[in-house]
PDB file of C-alpha atoms in Angstrom:
ATOM      1  CA  UNK A 102      58.294 -49.463 -45.131  1.00  0.00           C
ATOM      2  CA  UNK A 103      60.434 -49.633 -48.539  1.00  0.00           C
ATOM      3  CA  UNK A 104      61.206 -47.700 -51.119  1.00  0.00           C
ATOM      4  CA  UNK A 105      58.501 -46.894 -53.712  1.00  0.00           C
ATOM      5  CA  UNK A 106      58.234 -49.646 -55.334  1.00  0.00           C
ATOM      6  CA  UNK A 107      56.606 -50.990 -58.760  1.00  0.00           C
ATOM      7  CA  UNK A 108      53.954 -53.469 -58.011  1.00  0.00           C
ATOM      8  CA  UNK A 109      51.090 -50.824 -58.204  1.00  0.00           C
ATOM      9  CA  UNK A 110      50.620 -50.289 -61.857  1.00  0.00           C
ATOM     10  CA  UNK A 111      49.913 -54.998 -62.445  1.00  0.00           C
ATOM     11  CA  UNK A 112      46.330 -53.815 -61.394  1.00  0.00           C
ATOM     12  CA  UNK A 113      45.528 -51.808 -63.950  1.00  0.00           C
ATOM     13  CA  UNK A 114      47.557 -54.474 -66.044  1.00  0.00           C
ATOM     14  CA  UNK A 115      44.938 -56.935 -65.386  1.00  0.00           C
ATOM     15  CA  UNK A 116      42.073 -54.733 -66.003  1.00  0.00           C
ATOM     16  CA  UNK A 117      43.012 -53.176 -69.400  1.00  0.00           C
ATOM     17  CA  UNK A 118      42.149 -56.427 -71.856  1.00  0.00           C
ATOM     18  CA  UNK A 119      38.993 -56.232 -70.871  1.00  0.00           C
ATOM     19  CA  UNK A 120      37.715 -52.491 -71.517  1.00  0.00           C
ATOM     20  CA  UNK A 121      35.266 -52.169 -74.708  1.00  0.00           C
ATOM     21  CA  UNK A 122      35.305 -48.571 -76.308  1.00  0.00           C
ATOM     22  CA  UNK A 123      32.141 -49.172 -78.588  1.00  0.00           C
ATOM     23  CA  UNK A 124      28.943 -47.214 -77.150  1.00  0.00           C
ATOM     24  CA  UNK A 125      26.517 -45.143 -79.157  1.00  0.00           C
ATOM     25  CA  UNK A 126      27.752 -42.084 -77.091  1.00  0.00           C
ATOM     26  CA  UNK A 127      31.430 -42.105 -77.682  1.00  0.00           C
ATOM     27  CA  UNK A 128      33.806 -43.126 -74.761  1.00  0.00           C
ATOM     28  CA  UNK A 129      33.063 -41.945 -71.687  1.00  0.00           C
ATOM     29  CA  UNK A 130      36.872 -41.016 -70.050  1.00  0.00           C
ATOM     30  CA  UNK A 131      36.092 -39.356 -66.831  1.00  0.00           C
ATOM     31  CA  UNK A 132      33.108 -41.951 -66.246  1.00  0.00           C
ATOM     32  CA  UNK A 133      35.730 -44.752 -66.952  1.00  0.00           C
ATOM     33  CA  UNK A 134      38.777 -43.376 -65.213  1.00  0.00           C
ATOM     34  CA  UNK A 135      36.090 -42.875 -62.084  1.00  0.00           C
ATOM     35  CA  UNK A 136      34.623 -46.629 -62.289  1.00  0.00           C
ATOM     36  CA  UNK A 137      38.241 -47.535 -61.858  1.00  0.00           C
ATOM     37  CA  UNK A 138      39.463 -45.623 -59.046  1.00  0.00           C
ATOM     38  CA  UNK A 139      36.392 -46.674 -57.080  1.00  0.00           C
ATOM     39  CA  UNK A 140      36.928 -50.244 -58.138  1.00  0.00           C
ATOM     40  CA  UNK A 141      40.907 -49.968 -56.625  1.00  0.00           C
ATOM     41  CA  UNK A 142      40.556 -47.722 -53.439  1.00  0.00           C
ATOM     42  CA  UNK A 143      36.853 -48.670 -52.535  1.00  0.00           C
ATOM     43  CA  UNK A 144      36.577 -52.451 -53.663  1.00  0.00           C
ATOM     44  CA  UNK A 145      33.494 -50.858 -55.525  1.00  0.00           C
ATOM     45  CA  UNK A 146      32.420 -53.598 -58.818  1.00  0.00           C
ATOM     46  CA  UNK A 147      29.545 -51.715 -59.906  1.00  0.00           C
ATOM     47  CA  UNK A 148      30.554 -49.010 -62.195  1.00  0.00           C
ATOM     48  CA  UNK A 149      33.511 -50.898 -63.139  1.00  0.00           C
ATOM     49  CA  UNK A 150      31.213 -53.905 -64.203  1.00  0.00           C
ATOM     50  CA  UNK A 151      29.242 -51.309 -66.384  1.00  0.00           C
ATOM     51  CA  UNK A 152      32.621 -50.238 -67.640  1.00  0.00           C
ATOM     52  CA  UNK A 153      34.314 -53.492 -68.316  1.00  0.00           C
ATOM     53  CA  UNK A 154      32.920 -56.091 -70.892  1.00  0.00           C
ATOM     54  CA  UNK A 155      33.165 -59.449 -70.075  1.00  0.00           C
ATOM     55  CA  UNK A 156      34.252 -58.576 -66.889  1.00  0.00           C
ATOM     56  CA  UNK A 157      32.213 -60.296 -63.439  1.00  0.00           C
ATOM     57  CA  UNK A 158      32.204 -59.564 -59.573  1.00  0.00           C
ATOM     58  CA  UNK A 159      34.352 -61.936 -58.874  1.00  0.00           C
ATOM     59  CA  UNK A 160      37.213 -61.397 -61.438  1.00  0.00           C
ATOM     60  CA  UNK A 161      36.816 -57.941 -60.488  1.00  0.00           C
ATOM     61  CA  UNK A 162      36.609 -58.686 -56.959  1.00  0.00           C
ATOM     62  CA  UNK A 163      39.843 -60.691 -57.206  1.00  0.00           C
ATOM     63  CA  UNK A 164      41.628 -57.651 -59.070  1.00  0.00           C
ATOM     64  CA  UNK A 165      40.980 -55.831 -56.145  1.00  0.00           C
ATOM     65  CA  UNK A 166      42.140 -57.856 -53.702  1.00  0.00           C
ATOM     66  CA  UNK A 167      45.190 -59.111 -54.889  1.00  0.00           C
ATOM     67  CA  UNK A 168      46.020 -54.799 -55.254  1.00  0.00           C
ATOM     68  CA  UNK A 169      45.294 -55.353 -51.686  1.00  0.00           C
ATOM     69  CA  UNK A 170      47.523 -58.091 -50.881  1.00  0.00           C
ATOM     70  CA  UNK A 171      50.529 -56.314 -53.007  1.00  0.00           C
ATOM     71  CA  UNK A 172      50.275 -53.802 -51.289  1.00  0.00           C
ATOM     72  CA  UNK A 173      50.317 -55.585 -47.707  1.00  0.00           C
ATOM     73  CA  UNK A 174      52.906 -57.676 -48.508  1.00  0.00           C
ATOM     74  CA  UNK A 175      55.243 -54.629 -50.260  1.00  0.00           C
ATOM     75  CA  UNK A 176      54.622 -51.980 -47.599  1.00  0.00           C
ATOM     76  CA  UNK A 177      53.291 -53.161 -44.044  1.00  0.00           C
ATOM     77  CA  UNK A 178      54.917 -56.540 -43.986  1.00  0.00           C
ATOM     78  CA  UNK A 179      57.881 -57.015 -45.280  1.00  0.00           C
ATOM     79  CA  UNK A 180      59.935 -59.170 -43.638  1.00  0.00           C
ATOM     80  CA  UNK A 181      57.890 -59.731 -41.104  1.00  0.00           C
ATOM     81  CA  UNK A 182      57.429 -63.838 -40.453  1.00  0.00           C
ATOM     82  CA  UNK A 183      53.681 -63.797 -40.103  1.00  0.00           C
ATOM     83  CA  UNK A 184      50.758 -66.118 -39.522  1.00  0.00           C
ATOM     84  CA  UNK A 185      47.811 -66.304 -42.553  1.00  0.00           C
ATOM     85  CA  UNK A 186      45.772 -65.000 -40.169  1.00  0.00           C
ATOM     86  CA  UNK A 187      47.583 -61.826 -39.073  1.00  0.00           C
ATOM     87  CA  UNK A 188      48.207 -61.218 -42.811  1.00  0.00           C
ATOM     88  CA  UNK A 189      43.864 -61.059 -43.445  1.00  0.00           C
ATOM     89  CA  UNK A 190      44.001 -58.707 -40.033  1.00  0.00           C
ATOM     90  CA  UNK A 191      46.727 -56.476 -42.326  1.00  0.00           C
ATOM     91  CA  UNK A 192      44.940 -56.533 -45.060  1.00  0.00           C
ATOM     92  CA  UNK A 193      41.272 -55.518 -43.827  1.00  0.00           C
ATOM     93  CA  UNK A 194      42.952 -53.033 -41.900  1.00  0.00           C
ATOM     94  CA  UNK A 195      44.769 -51.675 -45.536  1.00  0.00           C
ATOM     95  CA  UNK A 196      41.336 -51.744 -47.191  1.00  0.00           C
ATOM     96  CA  UNK A 197      40.084 -49.721 -44.914  1.00  0.00           C
ATOM     97  CA  UNK A 198      42.519 -47.295 -45.094  1.00  0.00           C
ATOM     98  CA  UNK A 199      42.022 -47.355 -48.711  1.00  0.00           C
ATOM     99  CA  UNK A 200      38.059 -47.150 -48.701  1.00  0.00           C
ATOM    100  CA  UNK A 201      38.559 -43.498 -46.912  1.00  0.00           C
ATOM    101  CA  UNK A 202      40.922 -41.670 -49.909  1.00  0.00           C
ATOM    102  CA  UNK A 203      40.039 -38.440 -51.304  1.00  0.00           C
ATOM    103  CA  UNK A 204      39.160 -37.898 -55.004  1.00  0.00           C
ATOM    104  CA  UNK A 205      37.314 -36.224 -57.569  1.00  0.00           C
ATOM    105  CA  UNK A 206      37.125 -37.225 -60.966  1.00  0.00           C
ATOM    106  CA  UNK A 207      36.741 -33.961 -63.173  1.00  0.00           C
ATOM    107  CA  UNK A 208      35.636 -33.264 -66.676  1.00  0.00           C
ATOM    108  CA  UNK A 209      37.784 -35.384 -69.605  1.00  0.00           C
ATOM    109  CA  UNK A 210      39.984 -33.442 -72.239  1.00  0.00           C
ATOM    110  CA  UNK A 211      40.085 -34.755 -75.429  1.00  0.00           C
ATOM    111  CA  UNK A 212      44.055 -34.475 -76.834  1.00  0.00           C
ATOM    112  CA  UNK A 213      43.826 -36.421 -80.097  1.00  0.00           C
ATOM    113  CA  UNK A 214      41.808 -38.937 -81.793  1.00  0.00           C
ATOM    114  CA  UNK A 215      41.277 -41.483 -79.127  1.00  0.00           C
ATOM    115  CA  UNK A 216      43.237 -39.330 -76.210  1.00  0.00           C
ATOM    116  CA  UNK A 217      42.054 -38.321 -72.938  1.00  0.00           C
ATOM    117  CA  UNK A 218      43.236 -36.039 -70.020  1.00  0.00           C
ATOM    118  CA  UNK A 219      41.811 -36.557 -67.098  1.00  0.00           C
ATOM    119  CA  UNK A 220      42.174 -34.894 -64.056  1.00  0.00           C
ATOM    120  CA  UNK A 221      41.870 -35.655 -60.914  1.00  0.00           C
ATOM    121  CA  UNK A 222      41.749 -34.148 -57.394  1.00  0.00           C
ATOM    122  CA  UNK A 223      42.987 -35.789 -54.917  1.00  0.00           C
ATOM    123  CA  UNK A 224      43.791 -35.062 -50.485  1.00  0.00           C
ATOM    124  CA  UNK A 225      46.754 -36.798 -49.727  1.00  0.00           C
ATOM    125  CA  UNK A 226      46.591 -38.911 -46.564  1.00  0.00           C
ATOM    126  CA  UNK A 227      49.237 -39.204 -44.044  1.00  0.00           C
ATOM    127  CA  UNK A 228      48.700 -42.903 -42.628  1.00  0.00           C
ATOM    128  CA  UNK A 229      51.424 -44.503 -43.739  1.00  0.00           C
ATOM    129  CA  UNK A 230      53.940 -41.482 -42.888  1.00  0.00           C
ATOM    130  CA  UNK A 231      52.290 -42.117 -39.763  1.00  0.00           C
ATOM    131  CA  UNK A 232      53.140 -45.952 -39.794  1.00  0.00           C
ATOM    132  CA  UNK A 233      56.762 -45.469 -40.860  1.00  0.00           C
ATOM    133  CA  UNK A 234      57.328 -42.779 -37.600  1.00  0.00           C
ATOM    134  CA  UNK A 235      55.934 -45.337 -35.504  1.00  0.00           C
ATOM    135  CA  UNK A 236      58.161 -48.209 -36.180  1.00  0.00           C
ATOM    136  CA  UNK A 237      60.716 -45.689 -36.381  1.00  0.00           C
ATOM    137  CA  UNK A 238      59.887 -45.271 -32.568  1.00  0.00           C
ATOM    138  CA  UNK A 239      59.523 -48.299 -31.899  1.00  0.00           C
ATOM    139  CA  UNK A 240      63.014 -49.643 -33.045  1.00  0.00           C
ATOM    140  CA  UNK A 241      64.563 -47.135 -30.544  1.00  0.00           C
ATOM    141  CA  UNK A 242      62.656 -48.562 -28.093  1.00  0.00           C
ATOM    142  CA  UNK A 243      63.891 -52.062 -29.091  1.00  0.00           C
ATOM    143  CA  UNK A 244      67.862 -50.607 -29.788  1.00  0.00           C
ATOM    144  CA  UNK A 245      67.222 -49.590 -26.198  1.00  0.00           C
ATOM    145  CA  UNK A 246      66.621 -52.962 -24.848  1.00  0.00           C
ATOM    146  CA  UNK A 247      68.799 -54.806 -26.794  1.00  0.00           C
ATOM    147  CA  UNK A 248      71.622 -52.748 -25.247  1.00  0.00           C
ATOM    148  CA  UNK A 249      70.202 -52.888 -21.996  1.00  0.00           C
ATOM    149  CA  UNK A 250      70.931 -56.811 -22.384  1.00  0.00           C
ATOM    150  CA  UNK A 251      66.698 -57.495 -22.011  1.00  0.00           C
ATOM    151  CA  UNK A 252      67.029 -60.630 -25.101  1.00  0.00           C
ATOM    152  CA  UNK A 253      68.893 -62.892 -23.986  1.00  0.00           C
ATOM    153  CA  UNK A 254      70.638 -66.095 -26.261  1.00  0.00           C
ATOM    154  CA  UNK A 255      72.937 -66.045 -29.189  1.00  0.00           C
ATOM    155  CA  UNK A 256      73.079 -63.398 -31.985  1.00  0.00           C
ATOM    156  CA  UNK A 257      70.249 -65.400 -33.590  1.00  0.00           C
ATOM    157  CA  UNK A 258      68.407 -65.926 -31.153  1.00  0.00           C
ATOM    158  CA  UNK A 259      68.391 -62.110 -29.719  1.00  0.00           C
ATOM    159  CA  UNK A 260      67.043 -61.214 -33.724  1.00  0.00           C
ATOM    160  CA  UNK A 261      64.704 -63.493 -33.832  1.00  0.00           C
ATOM    161  CA  UNK A 262      62.498 -62.336 -30.589  1.00  0.00           C
ATOM    162  CA  UNK A 263      63.840 -58.502 -31.511  1.00  0.00           C
ATOM    163  CA  UNK A 264      61.458 -59.263 -35.029  1.00  0.00           C
ATOM    164  CA  UNK A 265      58.887 -61.462 -32.645  1.00  0.00           C
ATOM    165  CA  UNK A 266      58.166 -57.935 -30.790  1.00  0.00           C
ATOM    166  CA  UNK A 267      58.442 -55.701 -34.206  1.00  0.00           C
ATOM    167  CA  UNK A 268      55.808 -58.159 -35.681  1.00  0.00           C
ATOM    168  CA  UNK A 269      53.607 -58.129 -32.699  1.00  0.00           C
ATOM    169  CA  UNK A 270      53.147 -54.394 -32.326  1.00  0.00           C
ATOM    170  CA  UNK A 271      53.016 -53.468 -36.107  1.00  0.00           C
ATOM    171  CA  UNK A 272      49.488 -54.044 -36.138  1.00  0.00           C
ATOM    172  CA  UNK A 273      48.305 -51.760 -33.361  1.00  0.00           C
ATOM    173  CA  UNK A 274      51.135 -49.094 -34.556  1.00  0.00           C
ATOM    174  CA  UNK A 275      48.900 -49.358 -38.258  1.00  0.00           C
ATOM    175  CA  UNK A 276      46.148 -49.388 -36.575  1.00  0.00           C
ATOM    176  CA  UNK A 277      46.980 -46.299 -34.204  1.00  0.00           C
ATOM    177  CA  UNK A 278      47.924 -43.992 -37.947  1.00  0.00           C
ATOM    178  CA  UNK A 279      44.822 -44.636 -39.092  1.00  0.00           C
ATOM    179  CA  UNK A 280      43.249 -43.300 -36.288  1.00  0.00           C
ATOM    180  CA  UNK A 281      45.487 -40.662 -36.257  1.00  0.00           C
ATOM    181  CA  UNK A 282      45.474 -39.682 -40.059  1.00  0.00           C
ATOM    182  CA  UNK A 283      45.201 -36.322 -41.624  1.00  0.00           C
ATOM    183  CA  UNK A 284      44.664 -35.502 -45.222  1.00  0.00           C
ATOM    184  CA  UNK A 285      46.808 -32.977 -46.850  1.00  0.00           C
ATOM    185  CA  UNK A 286      45.410 -29.927 -48.716  1.00  0.00           C
ATOM    186  CA  UNK A 287      44.061 -30.448 -52.824  1.00  0.00           C
ATOM    187  CA  UNK A 288      46.103 -31.301 -55.461  1.00  0.00           C
ATOM    188  CA  UNK A 289      45.297 -31.958 -59.097  1.00  0.00           C
ATOM    189  CA  UNK A 290      46.512 -35.142 -60.904  1.00  0.00           C
ATOM    190  CA  UNK A 291      46.407 -35.619 -64.767  1.00  0.00           C
ATOM    191  CA  UNK A 292      45.982 -39.469 -65.967  1.00  0.00           C
ATOM    192  CA  UNK A 293      45.808 -40.087 -70.050  1.00  0.00           C
ATOM    193  CA  UNK A 294      43.040 -42.252 -71.313  1.00  0.00           C
ATOM    194  CA  UNK A 295      44.498 -43.382 -74.695  1.00  0.00           C
ATOM    195  CA  UNK A 296      43.250 -46.068 -76.745  1.00  0.00           C
ATOM    196  CA  UNK A 297      45.274 -48.471 -78.921  1.00  0.00           C
ATOM    197  CA  UNK A 298      45.392 -50.110 -82.775  1.00  0.00           C
ATOM    198  CA  UNK A 299      42.218 -52.422 -81.111  1.00  0.00           C
ATOM    199  CA  UNK A 300      40.305 -49.747 -80.274  1.00  0.00           C
ATOM    200  CA  UNK A 301      40.835 -50.764 -76.341  1.00  0.00           C
ATOM    201  CA  UNK A 302      41.639 -47.847 -73.862  1.00  0.00           C
ATOM    202  CA  UNK A 303      43.790 -47.874 -70.757  1.00  0.00           C
ATOM    203  CA  UNK A 304      45.347 -45.172 -68.246  1.00  0.00           C
ATOM    204  CA  UNK A 305      48.866 -44.803 -68.673  1.00  0.00           C
ATOM    205  CA  UNK A 306      50.161 -47.019 -65.614  1.00  0.00           C
ATOM    206  CA  UNK A 307      53.143 -44.310 -64.791  1.00  0.00           C
ATOM    207  CA  UNK A 308      50.201 -41.739 -64.340  1.00  0.00           C
ATOM    208  CA  UNK A 309      48.073 -43.828 -62.200  1.00  0.00           C
ATOM    209  CA  UNK A 310      51.247 -45.355 -60.196  1.00  0.00           C
ATOM    210  CA  UNK A 311      51.646 -41.527 -59.608  1.00  0.00           C
ATOM    211  CA  UNK A 312      48.194 -40.949 -58.046  1.00  0.00           C
ATOM    212  CA  UNK A 313      48.897 -43.665 -55.808  1.00  0.00           C
ATOM    213  CA  UNK A 314      52.137 -42.620 -54.848  1.00  0.00           C
ATOM    214  CA  UNK A 315      50.750 -38.893 -53.950  1.00  0.00           C
ATOM    215  CA  UNK A 316      47.344 -40.006 -52.429  1.00  0.00           C
ATOM    216  CA  UNK A 317      49.151 -42.430 -49.873  1.00  0.00           C
ATOM    217  CA  UNK A 318      52.127 -40.343 -49.683  1.00  0.00           C
ATOM    218  CA  UNK A 319      54.578 -42.985 -50.409  1.00  0.00           C
ATOM    219  CA  UNK A 320      57.494 -41.135 -51.931  1.00  0.00           C
ATOM    220  CA  UNK A 321      57.958 -39.061 -48.414  1.00  0.00           C
ATOM    221  CA  UNK A 322      58.604 -42.782 -47.213  1.00  0.00           C
ATOM    222  CA  UNK A 323      62.817 -42.904 -47.131  1.00  0.00           C
ATOM    223  CA  UNK A 324      64.121 -46.295 -48.375  1.00  0.00           C
TER     224      UNK A 324
END
């Protein structure tokens, strides 16, 4: 598990060019925000397709998958030498974790001519904190085996054996962390939604980054 990384907003950046403003009833900031969150966490392309002009189910699905893949590479399998099939297993489990996220989009408040603040009530989940702790416990166990001479060979060979053992346990540890997960108290996160000079609306990147960090409690994971 690493420090909080900045790849997360890339998903939103990919979506932004498709967003259109023109609609008879005016821009629905809450509906747009909900559609983006549902796509990002649930992989639900239905609402997003209704809000995003020119987007197909396929390219929205690709954006969702890219978000999951980036998260897995940055937070779960970073530093591991694993096969494509093993990576797929981690990705599917991460998608399952994301699908359980609890959030509720509130009524948007207009703060400017083309600016809104949208409250989102979240319940943070401790899955990845549990995973970090389980990895730490596993590292202590493996360290004991190293000191006890349970691994044989050169330093390089021993290091390879250690990494193999860590990798072999990682999926089971993440699965256990998911099964034991608990949700915390409700928190409200504000997302600012604003149109640019071309009347294209988007969610503020730092606000979305903050929501993801808080709902997954990534800020509590040490570097």
